[in-house]
């Protein structure tokens, strides 16, 4: 049970950041390499603003980050959208700037945030830290709400239409620029929420988001544009792999093997016969749903 709860908790962190990156990529085709650094922004907001209650600090992090995300999208990402490499370099530069500002302002010394809920709870005879459980459940609930909005609302239909065929979506009257802004802000806010929500469980440093970038990027790699449920499933698999490896072996060996497995899966996925097999599975499933 401890392992299952740990997977849920880690999935909440990976899932928020991965689904946020997937939302951004679906509407803008921007691989936001500053996503991990937005986690850091949320975590530092929760660590530095100590007066209000923890819930208000999380809210403040979201409210304060929204205008910043709008400025980044409108000032830096509007022109280079046609060049994927340019957008990646722009977001990488934004992430570096955020890290440098945090280091200048707060130094590189790690900070800690006191959990708003202390103690442990018993889940099927297994004791587990109360805030870890609450944090994981809240994150999973937010991921569920985002997926519900993506697949059961008009906004989600519009997002998936733009992801599948942006030219046709524009001809049908969808404002792509407005949708890009909304998607970029929403994707970034999910990362900020992850940082603020998980700040009591992490060491808050200027480089804390960089470590999240690799598993989150691979979670995006295993999905396709607009398939937010697939991105969430990939985040769950990556979280499960990370937790299970740390249960079976030392942390150092687990981390090395984790990256080797992820890279091997990514390399296999790029093989032509794997892509043909995936396409065949898709064609088989479509008639089954129709019947």
XYZ file of N, CA and C in Angstrom:
873
model
N 0.825 -1.211 0.000
C 0.000 0.000 0.000
C 0.859 1.261 0.000
N 1.976 1.217 0.746
C 2.875 2.378 0.743
C 3.365 2.699 -0.666
N 3.677 1.654 -1.435
C 4.176 1.859 -2.795
C 3.091 2.479 -3.666
N 1.861 1.983 -3.541
C 0.760 2.529 -4.332
C 0.511 3.997 -3.996
N 0.536 4.336 -2.720
C 0.327 5.729 -2.322
C 1.476 6.619 -2.804
N 2.697 6.088 -2.764
C 3.838 6.864 -3.267
C 3.711 7.103 -4.772
N 3.222 6.113 -5.510
C 3.021 6.282 -6.952
C 1.969 7.359 -7.206
N 0.875 7.344 -6.430
C -0.169 8.354 -6.605
C 0.388 9.755 -6.344
N 1.186 9.868 -5.270
C 1.749 11.171 -4.931
C 2.685 11.677 -6.014
N 3.582 10.804 -6.495
C 4.522 11.235 -7.535
C 3.802 11.477 -8.857
N 2.784 10.679 -9.145
C 2.006 10.899 -10.367
C 1.337 12.268 -10.343
N 0.878 12.717 -9.173
C 0.280 14.041 -9.094
C 1.240 15.123 -9.544
N 2.501 15.016 -9.118
C 3.517 15.998 -9.518
C 3.834 15.897 -11.009
N 4.191 14.693 -11.458
C 4.521 14.510 -12.864
C 3.317 14.802 -13.761
N 2.135 14.382 -13.315
C 0.944 14.552 -14.138
C 0.581 16.000 -14.361
N 0.645 16.822 -13.310
C 0.325 18.242 -13.468
C 1.267 18.910 -14.456
N 2.555 18.629 -14.325
C 3.536 19.290 -15.194
C 3.442 18.748 -16.626
N 3.253 17.437 -16.764
C 3.190 16.840 -18.097
C 1.927 17.252 -18.838
N 0.782 17.188 -18.167
C -0.470 17.591 -18.812
C -0.425 19.079 -19.157
N 0.176 19.885 -18.285
C 0.337 21.303 -18.602
C 1.167 21.513 -19.853
N 2.260 20.776 -19.973
C 3.084 20.891 -21.177
C 2.325 20.379 -22.398
N 1.519 19.326 -22.219
C 0.748 18.783 -23.333
C -0.327 19.760 -23.802
N -0.958 20.479 -22.876
C -1.952 21.497 -23.252
C -1.291 22.586 -24.090
N -0.133 23.048 -23.653
C 0.595 24.072 -24.411
C 0.982 23.576 -25.793
N 1.507 22.365 -25.855
C 1.967 21.826 -27.132
C 0.809 21.580 -28.088
N -0.348 21.183 -27.555
C -1.498 20.898 -28.419
C -1.940 22.136 -29.192
N -1.967 23.279 -28.529
C -2.484 24.495 -29.173
C -1.421 25.302 -29.891
N -0.180 25.238 -29.438
C 0.849 26.139 -29.961
C 2.006 25.440 -30.653
N 2.110 24.116 -30.469
C 3.269 23.346 -30.940
C 4.570 23.850 -30.311
N 4.446 24.459 -29.150
C 5.614 24.933 -28.409
C 5.963 23.910 -27.345
N 7.187 23.383 -27.386
C 7.687 22.534 -26.304
C 8.266 23.466 -25.249
N 7.518 23.681 -24.195
C 7.877 24.693 -23.202
C 8.949 24.151 -22.266
N 10.201 24.431 -22.579
C 11.311 23.968 -21.752
C 11.444 24.763 -20.464
N 10.636 25.787 -20.279
C 10.610 26.523 -19.007
C 9.576 25.947 -18.045
N 8.940 24.838 -18.414
C 7.882 24.278 -17.578
C 8.386 23.906 -16.190
N 9.573 23.298 -16.121
C 10.133 22.954 -14.825
C 10.450 24.180 -13.985
N 10.882 25.250 -14.618
C 11.200 26.469 -13.883
C 9.939 27.174 -13.392
N 8.817 26.955 -14.052
C 7.550 27.472 -13.531
C 7.150 26.730 -12.260
N 7.534 25.451 -12.172
C 7.352 24.723 -10.911
C 8.127 25.418 -9.801
N 9.350 25.817 -10.122
C 10.176 26.530 -9.147
C 9.545 27.840 -8.718
N 8.921 28.566 -9.652
C 8.254 29.827 -9.319
C 7.143 29.588 -8.294
N 6.337 28.559 -8.519
C 5.277 28.254 -7.567
C 5.814 27.843 -6.216
N 6.887 27.057 -6.211
C 7.458 26.599 -4.943
C 8.054 27.756 -4.154
N 8.760 28.664 -4.823
C 9.347 29.802 -4.106
C 8.266 30.748 -3.583
N 7.169 30.887 -4.306
C 6.082 31.722 -3.801
C 5.553 31.159 -2.486
N 5.365 29.837 -2.429
C 4.890 29.211 -1.196
C 5.930 29.290 -0.086
N 7.223 29.302 -0.455
C 8.273 29.331 0.562
C 8.536 30.732 1.107
N 8.418 31.743 0.247
C 8.782 33.107 0.641
C 7.622 33.833 1.312
N 6.431 33.666 0.775
C 5.255 34.335 1.346
C 4.762 33.483 2.521
N 5.147 33.854 3.717
C 4.861 33.019 4.889
C 3.693 33.528 5.727
N 3.170 34.704 5.434
C 2.101 35.256 6.265
C 0.762 34.559 6.102
N 0.212 34.508 4.891
C -1.120 33.916 4.716
C -1.097 32.399 4.928
N -2.284 31.831 5.023
C -2.409 30.381 5.100
C -1.916 29.742 3.808
N -1.602 28.449 3.880
C -0.982 27.775 2.741
C -1.871 27.839 1.505
N -3.155 27.657 1.663
C -4.061 27.715 0.516
C -4.021 29.059 -0.181
N -3.919 30.141 0.584
C -3.830 31.471 -0.014
C -2.500 31.675 -0.724
N -1.444 31.043 -0.225
C -0.144 31.152 -0.899
C -0.183 30.452 -2.257
N -0.855 29.312 -2.324
C -1.015 28.623 -3.601
C -1.809 29.497 -4.572
N -2.881 30.108 -4.059
C -3.689 30.999 -4.896
C -2.879 32.193 -5.366
N -2.071 32.765 -4.479
C -1.236 33.908 -4.841
C -0.228 33.537 -5.923
N 0.327 32.334 -5.843
C 1.271 31.884 -6.863
C 0.597 31.820 -8.235
N -0.628 31.320 -8.276
C -1.347 31.220 -9.544
C -1.710 32.602 -10.088
N -2.210 33.463 -9.219
C -2.623 34.805 -9.660
C -1.415 35.611 -10.124
N -0.305 35.498 -9.414
C 0.885 36.250 -9.798
C 1.548 35.737 -11.066
N 1.438 34.443 -11.328
C 2.102 33.871 -12.508
C 1.317 34.112 -13.787
N -0.002 34.283 -13.694
C -0.826 34.421 -14.903
C -0.390 35.592 -15.788
N -0.221 36.819 -15.253
C 0.239 37.921 -16.129
C 1.622 37.670 -16.726
N 2.506 37.029 -15.962
C 3.837 36.715 -16.484
C 3.745 35.778 -17.681
N 2.874 34.786 -17.596
C 2.712 33.839 -18.696
C 2.117 34.521 -19.935
N 1.172 35.421 -19.722
C 0.593 36.155 -20.846
C 1.671 36.983 -21.547
N 2.513 37.658 -20.776
C 3.584 38.472 -21.369
C 4.578 37.608 -22.146
N 4.942 36.460 -21.573
C 5.891 35.578 -22.259
C 5.321 35.122 -23.592
N 4.053 34.716 -23.589
C 3.447 34.214 -24.822
C 3.309 35.307 -25.867
N 2.856 36.474 -25.471
C 2.581 37.528 -26.446
C 3.836 38.249 -26.911
N 4.816 38.399 -26.040
C 6.003 39.155 -26.419
C 7.102 38.284 -27.032
N 7.211 37.027 -26.615
C 8.343 36.207 -27.018
C 8.001 35.046 -27.944
N 6.752 34.600 -27.933
C 6.425 33.375 -28.663
C 5.510 33.592 -29.858
N 5.044 34.787 -30.083
C 4.145 35.009 -31.209
C 4.881 34.901 -32.549
N 6.032 35.522 -32.654
C 6.725 35.562 -33.952
C 7.414 34.245 -34.310
N 8.110 33.574 -33.357
C 8.852 32.382 -33.775
C 8.029 31.101 -33.802
N 6.673 31.191 -33.827
C 5.859 29.982 -33.793
C 6.113 29.076 -34.990
N 6.512 29.632 -36.131
C 6.730 28.813 -37.306
C 8.025 28.011 -37.240
N 8.878 28.292 -36.293
C 10.169 27.614 -36.178
C 10.227 26.888 -34.831
N 10.065 25.549 -34.804
C 10.059 24.820 -33.532
C 11.345 25.003 -32.741
N 12.491 25.021 -33.437
C 13.755 25.198 -32.730
C 13.817 26.558 -32.054
N 13.318 27.595 -32.722
C 13.327 28.930 -32.139
C 12.473 28.988 -30.875
N 11.304 28.352 -30.904
C 10.445 28.379 -29.716
C 11.090 27.628 -28.559
N 11.751 26.510 -28.858
C 12.435 25.777 -27.791
C 13.549 26.619 -27.182
N 14.300 27.322 -28.037
C 15.378 28.170 -27.521
C 14.828 29.335 -26.703
N 13.700 29.893 -27.145
C 13.091 30.990 -26.388
C 12.651 30.510 -25.010
N 11.954 29.373 -24.950
C 11.493 28.884 -23.642
C 12.670 28.437 -22.775
N 13.715 27.890 -23.406
C 14.911 27.537 -22.636
C 15.538 28.800 -22.031
N 15.589 29.876 -22.828
C 16.116 31.140 -22.305
C 15.260 31.707 -21.190
N 13.937 31.587 -21.319
C 13.042 32.046 -20.240
C 13.310 31.257 -18.967
N 13.476 29.947 -19.103
C 13.769 29.132 -17.926
C 15.080 29.515 -17.271
N 16.117 29.749 -18.086
C 17.412 30.173 -17.535
C 17.286 31.510 -16.816
N 16.517 32.434 -17.401
C 16.332 33.740 -16.758
C 15.627 33.594 -15.414
N 14.612 32.752 -15.358
C 13.903 32.542 -14.095
C 14.818 31.937 -13.043
N 15.666 30.984 -13.450
C 16.603 30.376 -12.501
C 17.611 31.387 -11.986
N 18.123 32.235 -12.889
C 19.121 33.218 -12.465
C 18.514 34.263 -11.534
N 17.305 34.701 -11.841
C 16.642 35.667 -10.961
C 16.420 35.055 -9.580
N 15.991 33.800 -9.533
C 15.763 33.138 -8.242
C 17.068 32.987 -7.464
N 18.151 32.660 -8.176
C 19.428 32.498 -7.477
C 19.962 33.833 -6.969
N 19.792 34.894 -7.755
C 20.226 36.209 -7.293
C 19.408 36.691 -6.099
N 18.135 36.375 -6.116
C 17.249 36.866 -5.073
C 17.312 36.017 -3.807
N 17.399 34.692 -3.968
C 17.266 33.801 -2.809
C 18.498 32.948 -2.556
N 19.579 33.103 -3.362
C 20.789 32.280 -3.319
C 20.439 30.829 -3.661
N 21.445 29.963 -3.671
C 21.227 28.569 -4.043
C 20.922 27.675 -2.845
N 20.844 28.253 -1.658
C 20.542 27.462 -0.460
C 19.110 26.946 -0.512
N 18.966 25.673 -0.232
C 17.641 25.060 -0.297
C 16.756 25.580 0.837
N 15.503 25.807 0.521
C 14.514 26.223 1.510
C 13.498 25.106 1.697
N 12.867 25.126 2.852
C 11.833 24.136 3.139
C 10.535 24.854 3.481
N 9.425 24.185 3.213
C 8.100 24.717 3.491
C 7.418 23.775 4.471
N 6.860 24.326 5.518
C 6.183 23.502 6.516
C 4.871 22.973 5.952
N 4.630 21.673 6.062
C 3.361 21.133 5.547
C 2.168 21.716 6.305
N 1.115 22.077 5.611
C -0.058 22.623 6.300
C -0.828 21.579 7.096
N -0.591 20.310 6.803
C -1.246 19.219 7.523
C -0.154 18.310 8.065
N -0.115 18.128 9.385
C 0.917 17.307 10.016
C 0.358 15.923 10.334
N 1.266 15.042 10.740
C 0.847 13.727 11.181
C 0.706 12.729 10.043
N 0.189 11.563 10.380
C -0.005 10.491 9.417
C -1.446 10.011 9.455
N -1.825 9.353 8.386
C -3.142 8.709 8.312
C -2.914 7.240 7.996
N -3.862 6.421 8.388
C -3.769 4.980 8.141
C -4.679 4.613 6.976
N -4.073 4.069 5.954
C -4.820 3.636 4.766
C -4.648 2.127 4.638
N -5.710 1.376 4.949
C -5.663 -0.091 4.906
C -4.488 -0.626 5.714
N -4.410 -0.176 6.942
C -3.405 -0.589 7.942
C -2.016 -0.025 7.651
N -1.846 0.739 6.599
C -0.532 1.293 6.263
C -0.488 2.773 6.632
N 0.386 3.189 7.565
C 0.509 4.618 7.878
C 1.189 5.360 6.754
N 0.713 6.593 6.485
C 1.262 7.396 5.403
C 1.144 8.856 5.802
N 2.181 9.681 5.480
C 2.101 11.107 5.842
C 0.843 11.756 5.283
N 0.133 12.472 6.146
C -1.179 13.003 5.774
C -1.093 13.980 4.613
N -0.111 14.897 4.654
C -0.071 15.886 3.581
C 0.329 15.268 2.255
N 1.187 14.255 2.276
C 1.530 13.581 1.020
C 0.281 12.999 0.371
N -0.559 12.398 1.177
C -1.785 11.813 0.640
C -2.719 12.890 0.107
N -2.932 13.954 0.899
C -3.816 15.041 0.469
C -3.271 15.702 -0.789
N -1.970 15.939 -0.817
C -1.339 16.591 -1.963
C -1.531 15.761 -3.227
N -1.275 14.451 -3.124
C -1.448 13.591 -4.280
C -2.881 13.535 -4.759
N -3.840 13.449 -3.827
C -5.252 13.370 -4.212
C -5.730 14.666 -4.853
N -5.288 15.816 -4.317
C -5.664 17.102 -4.913
C -5.106 17.215 -6.327
N -3.840 16.830 -6.502
C -3.227 16.908 -7.830
C -3.939 15.992 -8.821
N -4.264 14.774 -8.391
C -4.967 13.843 -9.279
C -6.354 14.393 -9.627
N -7.016 15.014 -8.656
C -8.331 15.613 -8.928
C -8.231 16.740 -9.956
N -7.197 17.571 -9.850
C -7.012 18.654 -10.822
C -6.742 18.081 -12.212
N -5.912 17.044 -12.282
C -5.653 16.404 -13.574
C -6.954 15.862 -14.159
N -7.779 15.240 -13.314
C -9.067 14.732 -13.783
C -9.966 15.834 -14.306
N -9.978 16.982 -13.631
C -10.800 18.103 -14.094
C -10.308 18.633 -15.436
N -8.995 18.704 -15.621
C -8.448 19.172 -16.900
C -8.828 18.202 -18.015
N -8.714 16.905 -17.760
C -9.083 15.918 -18.776
C -10.583 15.971 -19.059
N -11.375 16.178 -18.025
C -12.822 16.303 -18.225
C -13.140 17.507 -19.105
N -12.469 18.626 -18.839
C -12.683 19.814 -19.662
C -12.214 19.589 -21.096
N -11.128 18.828 -21.258
C -10.581 18.604 -22.594
C -11.477 17.715 -23.445
N -12.181 16.775 -22.803
C -12.947 15.804 -23.578
C -14.457 15.971 -23.450
N -14.924 16.908 -22.617
C -16.362 17.037 -22.424
C -16.865 18.477 -22.527
N -16.025 19.403 -22.968
C -16.453 20.791 -23.089
C -16.117 21.319 -24.476
N -16.744 22.442 -24.836
C -16.459 23.066 -26.115
C -15.023 23.524 -26.225
N -14.457 24.021 -25.113
C -13.055 24.448 -25.147
C -12.147 23.274 -25.479
N -12.423 22.116 -24.874
C -11.605 20.946 -25.157
C -11.728 20.503 -26.599
N -12.942 20.562 -27.147
C -13.142 20.221 -28.554
C -12.361 21.167 -29.453
N -12.385 22.460 -29.124
C -11.626 23.438 -29.899
C -10.133 23.168 -29.823
N -9.661 22.851 -28.620
C -8.234 22.568 -28.437
C -7.810 21.369 -29.276
N -8.607 20.315 -29.253
C -8.254 19.128 -30.021
C -8.380 19.366 -31.521
N -9.325 20.224 -31.919
C -9.445 20.555 -33.333
C -8.208 21.299 -33.819
N -7.732 22.239 -33.024
C -6.520 22.976 -33.390
C -5.311 22.047 -33.399
N -5.267 21.116 -32.450
C -4.148 20.177 -32.404
C -4.130 19.270 -33.630
N -5.303 18.828 -34.092
C -5.378 17.926 -35.239
C -5.156 18.648 -36.563
N -5.811 19.818 -36.727
C -5.710 20.534 -38.006
C -5.909 22.027 -37.759
N -4.835 22.750 -37.430
C -4.981 24.169 -37.099
C -5.510 25.014 -38.250
N -5.146 24.654 -39.480
C -5.619 25.439 -40.627
C -7.122 25.318 -40.788
N -7.631 24.096 -40.720
C -9.069 23.888 -40.843
C -9.816 24.530 -39.682
N -9.244 24.444 -38.461
C -9.891 25.067 -37.307
C -10.015 26.576 -37.490
N -8.978 27.201 -38.057
C -9.032 28.646 -38.307
C -10.102 28.983 -39.340
N -10.242 28.128 -40.362
C -11.266 28.368 -41.383
C -12.676 28.237 -40.818
N -12.824 27.472 -39.756
C -14.132 27.286 -39.129
C -14.459 28.382 -38.118
N -13.605 29.376 -38.001
C -13.910 30.518 -37.152
C -13.260 30.521 -35.794
N -12.355 29.587 -35.524
C -11.650 29.553 -34.243
C -10.510 30.568 -34.281
N -10.408 31.364 -33.244
C -9.337 32.355 -33.149
C -8.085 31.664 -32.606
N -7.117 31.317 -33.444
C -5.967 30.559 -32.956
C -5.090 31.334 -31.984
N -4.991 32.637 -32.163
C -4.117 33.428 -31.286
C -4.676 33.456 -29.860
N -5.984 33.619 -29.753
C -6.602 33.627 -28.433
C -6.465 32.249 -27.758
N -6.667 31.186 -28.530
C -6.552 29.849 -27.970
C -5.120 29.558 -27.547
N -4.154 30.022 -28.329
C -2.753 29.817 -27.952
C -2.436 30.479 -26.619
N -2.929 31.696 -26.444
C -2.677 32.394 -25.180
C -3.302 31.645 -24.009
N -4.564 31.250 -24.170
C -5.255 30.538 -23.093
C -4.541 29.231 -22.768
N -4.165 28.471 -23.817
C -3.514 27.188 -23.590
C -2.151 27.362 -22.935
N -1.383 28.359 -23.373
C -0.061 28.578 -22.777
C -0.187 28.969 -21.304
N -1.144 29.830 -21.000
C -1.336 30.255 -19.612
C -1.805 29.076 -18.761
N -2.774 28.308 -19.260
C -3.268 27.165 -18.494
C -2.171 26.137 -18.277
N -1.405 25.831 -19.318
C -0.321 24.870 -19.163
C 0.724 25.330 -18.160
N 1.070 26.611 -18.215
C 2.030 27.136 -17.250
C 1.492 27.149 -15.830
N 0.200 27.481 -15.672
C -0.386 27.527 -14.332
C -0.442 26.146 -13.687
N -0.604 25.104 -14.488
C -0.566 23.752 -13.921
C 0.810 23.457 -13.326
N 1.867 23.931 -13.984
C 3.215 23.751 -13.442
C 3.408 24.580 -12.168
N 2.927 25.816 -12.177
C 3.019 26.664 -10.976
C 2.254 26.025 -9.817
N 1.072 25.497 -10.102
C 0.293 24.814 -9.069
C 1.054 23.622 -8.515
N 1.703 22.854 -9.391
C 2.483 21.711 -8.929
C 3.589 22.153 -7.978
N 4.285 23.244 -8.324
C 5.361 23.716 -7.467
C 4.866 24.196 -6.112
N 3.799 24.983 -6.112
C 3.265 25.487 -4.844
C 2.700 24.359 -3.999
N 1.953 23.453 -4.626
C 1.309 22.372 -3.895
C 2.323 21.393 -3.317
N 3.366 21.105 -4.059
C 4.363 20.114 -3.628
C 5.552 20.738 -2.912
N 5.538 22.046 -2.687
C 6.682 22.697 -2.040
C 7.018 22.117 -0.662
N 6.035 21.684 0.157
C 6.430 21.072 1.436
C 7.115 19.714 1.283
N 7.037 19.112 0.115
C 7.623 17.785 -0.101
C 8.946 17.843 -0.837
N 9.354 19.036 -1.302
C 10.546 19.172 -2.123
C 11.518 20.153 -1.486
N 12.790 20.024 -1.856
C 13.774 21.036 -1.487
C 13.662 22.179 -2.489
N 13.317 23.357 -2.011
C 13.050 24.492 -2.894
C 14.377 25.177 -3.216
N 14.837 25.023 -4.447
C 16.076 25.632 -4.926
C 15.834 26.207 -6.316
N 16.716 27.091 -6.794
C 16.527 27.640 -8.141
C 16.571 26.594 -9.242
N 17.254 25.473 -9.020
C 17.393 24.450 -10.060
C 16.447 23.274 -9.862
N 15.499 23.371 -8.957
C 14.646 22.227 -8.650
C 13.809 21.790 -9.855
N 13.422 22.718 -10.704
C 12.588 22.361 -11.844
C 13.333 21.646 -12.950
N 14.654 21.805 -12.992
C 15.429 21.190 -14.058
C 15.377 19.673 -13.967
N 15.362 19.150 -12.738
C 15.285 17.707 -12.568
C 13.964 17.117 -13.026
N 12.917 17.929 -13.029
C 11.607 17.455 -13.479
C 11.483 17.462 -14.993
N 12.342 18.198 -15.660
C 12.166 18.421 -17.090
C 12.310 17.136 -17.901
N 13.258 16.277 -17.515
C 13.506 15.069 -18.308
C 12.329 14.098 -18.267
N 11.855 13.668 -17.073
C 10.698 12.757 -17.090
C 9.451 13.372 -17.703
N 9.248 14.670 -17.497
C 8.075 15.327 -18.069
C 8.192 15.404 -19.590
N 9.380 15.693 -20.084
C 9.578 15.765 -21.533
C 9.331 14.407 -22.184
N 9.787 13.341 -21.530
C 9.553 12.017 -22.087
C 8.075 11.642 -22.002
N 7.392 12.117 -20.974
C 5.955 11.901 -20.915
C 5.252 12.538 -22.092
N 5.705 13.728 -22.480
C 5.151 14.390 -23.668
C 5.536 13.647 -24.935
N 6.736 13.100 -24.978
C 7.213 12.384 -26.159
C 6.385 11.136 -26.425
N 5.919 10.476 -25.365
C 5.168 9.239 -25.530
C 3.717 9.479 -25.937
N 3.271 10.725 -25.948
C 1.897 11.034 -26.338
C 1.915 11.741 -27.689
N 0.743 12.090 -28.187
C 0.652 12.830 -29.442
C -0.095 14.137 -29.185
N 0.025 15.137 -30.056
C -0.617 16.432 -29.825
C -2.120 16.301 -29.609
N -2.596 16.914 -28.548
C -4.022 16.898 -28.250
C -4.478 15.718 -27.417
N -3.647 14.672 -27.304
C -4.027 13.487 -26.531
C -3.606 13.677 -25.078
N -4.366 14.479 -24.352
C -3.998 14.783 -22.970
C -4.103 13.555 -22.076
N -5.080 12.679 -22.353
C -5.212 11.456 -21.559
C -3.978 10.568 -21.724
N -3.432 10.522 -22.932
C -2.220 9.738 -23.168
C -1.035 10.336 -22.414
N -0.954 11.665 -22.375
C 0.116 12.315 -21.621
C 0.000 12.001 -20.135
N -1.227 12.015 -19.601
C -1.431 11.675 -18.191
C -1.063 10.217 -17.929
N -1.435 9.317 -18.854
C -1.079 7.909 -18.692
C 0.430 7.712 -18.723
N 1.115 8.441 -19.607
C 2.576 8.354 -19.665
C 3.200 8.842 -18.363
N 2.656 9.918 -17.793
C 3.161 10.415 -16.514
C 2.960 9.384 -15.413
N 1.826 8.680 -15.437
C 1.561 7.636 -14.438
C 2.568 6.498 -14.568
N 2.849 6.073 -15.787
C 3.814 4.989 -15.994
C 5.216 5.403 -15.547
N 5.591 6.643 -15.847
C 6.917 7.121 -15.444
C 7.014 7.212 -13.930
N 5.946 7.690 -13.270
C 5.938 7.764 -11.807
C 6.022 6.368 -11.195
N 5.269 5.418 -11.744
C 5.303 4.053 -11.225
C 6.693 3.446 -11.392
N 7.303 3.655 -12.548
C 8.653 3.131 -12.785
C 9.646 3.719 -11.798
N 9.573 5.031 -11.582
C 10.502 5.685 -10.663
C 10.353 5.160 -9.240
N 9.122 5.023 -8.772
C 8.900 4.545 -7.399
C 9.333 3.097 -7.249
N 8.960 2.248 -8.191
C 9.279 0.823 -8.077
C 10.780 0.584 -8.120
N 11.501 1.310 -8.967
C 12.954 1.133 -9.013
C 13.593 1.518 -7.686
N 13.071 2.550 -7.028
C 13.630 2.970 -5.743
C 13.255 2.013 -4.621
N 12.211 1.252 -4.800
C 11.861 0.222 -3.824
C 12.802 -0.971 -3.942
N 13.182 -1.300 -5.164
C 13.966 -2.501 -5.406
C 15.464 -2.300 -5.290
N 15.968 -1.058 -5.405
C 17.409 -0.839 -5.408
C 17.737 0.523 -4.801
N 19.012 0.833 -4.710
C 19.440 2.101 -4.122
C 19.023 3.263 -5.007
N 18.988 4.467 -4.408
C 18.517 5.641 -5.152
C 19.400 5.954 -6.360
N 20.721 5.836 -6.188
C 21.633 6.167 -7.289
C 21.454 5.189 -8.441
N 21.443 3.905 -8.136
C 21.273 2.902 -9.183
C 19.887 2.995 -9.813
N 18.888 3.292 -8.988
C 17.529 3.430 -9.515
C 17.437 4.594 -10.487
N 18.100 5.698 -10.172
C 18.037 6.859 -11.060
C 18.726 6.577 -12.389
N 19.881 5.905 -12.340
C 20.589 5.562 -13.572
C 19.749 4.635 -14.432
N 19.192 3.581 -13.820
C 18.388 2.628 -14.571
C 17.102 3.273 -15.096
N 16.540 4.192 -14.322
C 15.327 4.892 -14.745
C 15.561 5.625 -16.065
N 16.646 6.381 -16.155
C 16.914 7.137 -17.378
C 17.276 6.209 -18.532
N 17.971 5.112 -18.244
C 18.298 4.162 -19.302
C 17.036 3.539 -19.887
N 16.087 3.179 -19.029
C 14.837 2.574 -19.501
C 14.030 3.579 -20.311
N 13.941 4.815 -19.814
C 13.165 5.842 -20.518
C 13.764 6.127 -21.897
N 15.091 6.233 -21.956
C 15.746 6.497 -23.245
C 15.559 5.312 -24.181
N 15.641 4.088 -23.653
C 15.455 2.905 -24.495
C 14.040 2.850 -25.064
N 13.038 3.172 -24.241
C 11.655 3.171 -24.709
C 11.466 4.235 -25.789
N 12.049 5.411 -25.566
C 11.936 6.480 -26.566
C 12.594 6.078 -27.882
N 13.749 5.396 -27.791
C 14.429 4.955 -29.013
C 13.608 3.898 -29.745
N 13.019 2.961 -29.005
C 12.189 1.937 -29.626
C 10.948 2.539 -30.268
N 10.392 3.542 -29.616
C 9.175 4.153 -30.140
C 9.408 4.799 -31.501
N 10.625 5.253 -31.740
C 10.921 5.907 -33.018
C 11.154 4.916 -34.154
N 11.207 3.616 -33.848
C 11.422 2.621 -34.895
C 10.219 2.528 -35.819
N 10.434 2.363 -37.131
C 9.303 2.313 -38.065
C 8.323 1.189 -37.771
N 8.827 0.002 -37.349
C 7.907 -1.111 -37.121
C 7.047 -0.871 -35.899
N 7.551 -0.113 -34.921
C 6.727 0.242 -33.762
C 5.619 1.189 -34.186
N 5.945 2.181 -35.040
C 4.924 3.113 -35.513
C 3.861 2.394 -36.341
N 4.291 1.421 -37.183
C 3.307 0.665 -37.968
C 2.401 -0.161 -37.072
N 2.973 -0.751 -36.020
C 2.161 -1.542 -35.098
C 1.159 -0.663 -34.365
N 1.581 0.543 -33.957
C 0.670 1.470 -33.285
C -0.451 1.894 -34.213
N -0.124 2.165 -35.488
C -1.156 2.541 -36.453
C -2.138 1.391 -36.671
N -1.628 0.153 -36.694
C -2.497 -1.009 -36.864
C -3.448 -1.151 -35.684
N -2.936 -0.936 -34.465
C -3.801 -1.003 -33.286
C -4.890 0.050 -33.346
N -4.538 1.251 -33.823
C -5.541 2.313 -33.933
C -6.634 1.939 -34.914
N -6.251 1.356 -36.050
C -7.252 0.957 -37.039
C -8.137 -0.168 -36.534
N -7.582 -1.056 -35.705
C -8.376 -2.154 -35.150
C -9.378 -1.638 -34.136
N -8.980 -0.631 -33.336
C -9.852 -0.147 -32.276
C -11.011 0.685 -32.811
N -10.826 1.387 -33.912
C -11.880 2.261 -34.430
C -13.131 1.486 -34.812
N -13.070 0.377 -35.600
C -14.282 -0.376 -35.885
C -14.916 -0.966 -34.654
N -14.074 -1.384 -33.663
C -14.630 -1.951 -32.446
C -15.470 -0.936 -31.708
N -15.056 0.327 -31.677
C -15.847 1.364 -30.996
C -17.122 1.645 -31.758
N -17.016 1.646 -33.096
C -18.201 1.950 -33.884
C -19.280 0.899 -33.718
N -18.893 -0.391 -33.564
C -19.870 -1.435 -33.382
C -20.480 -1.392 -32.002
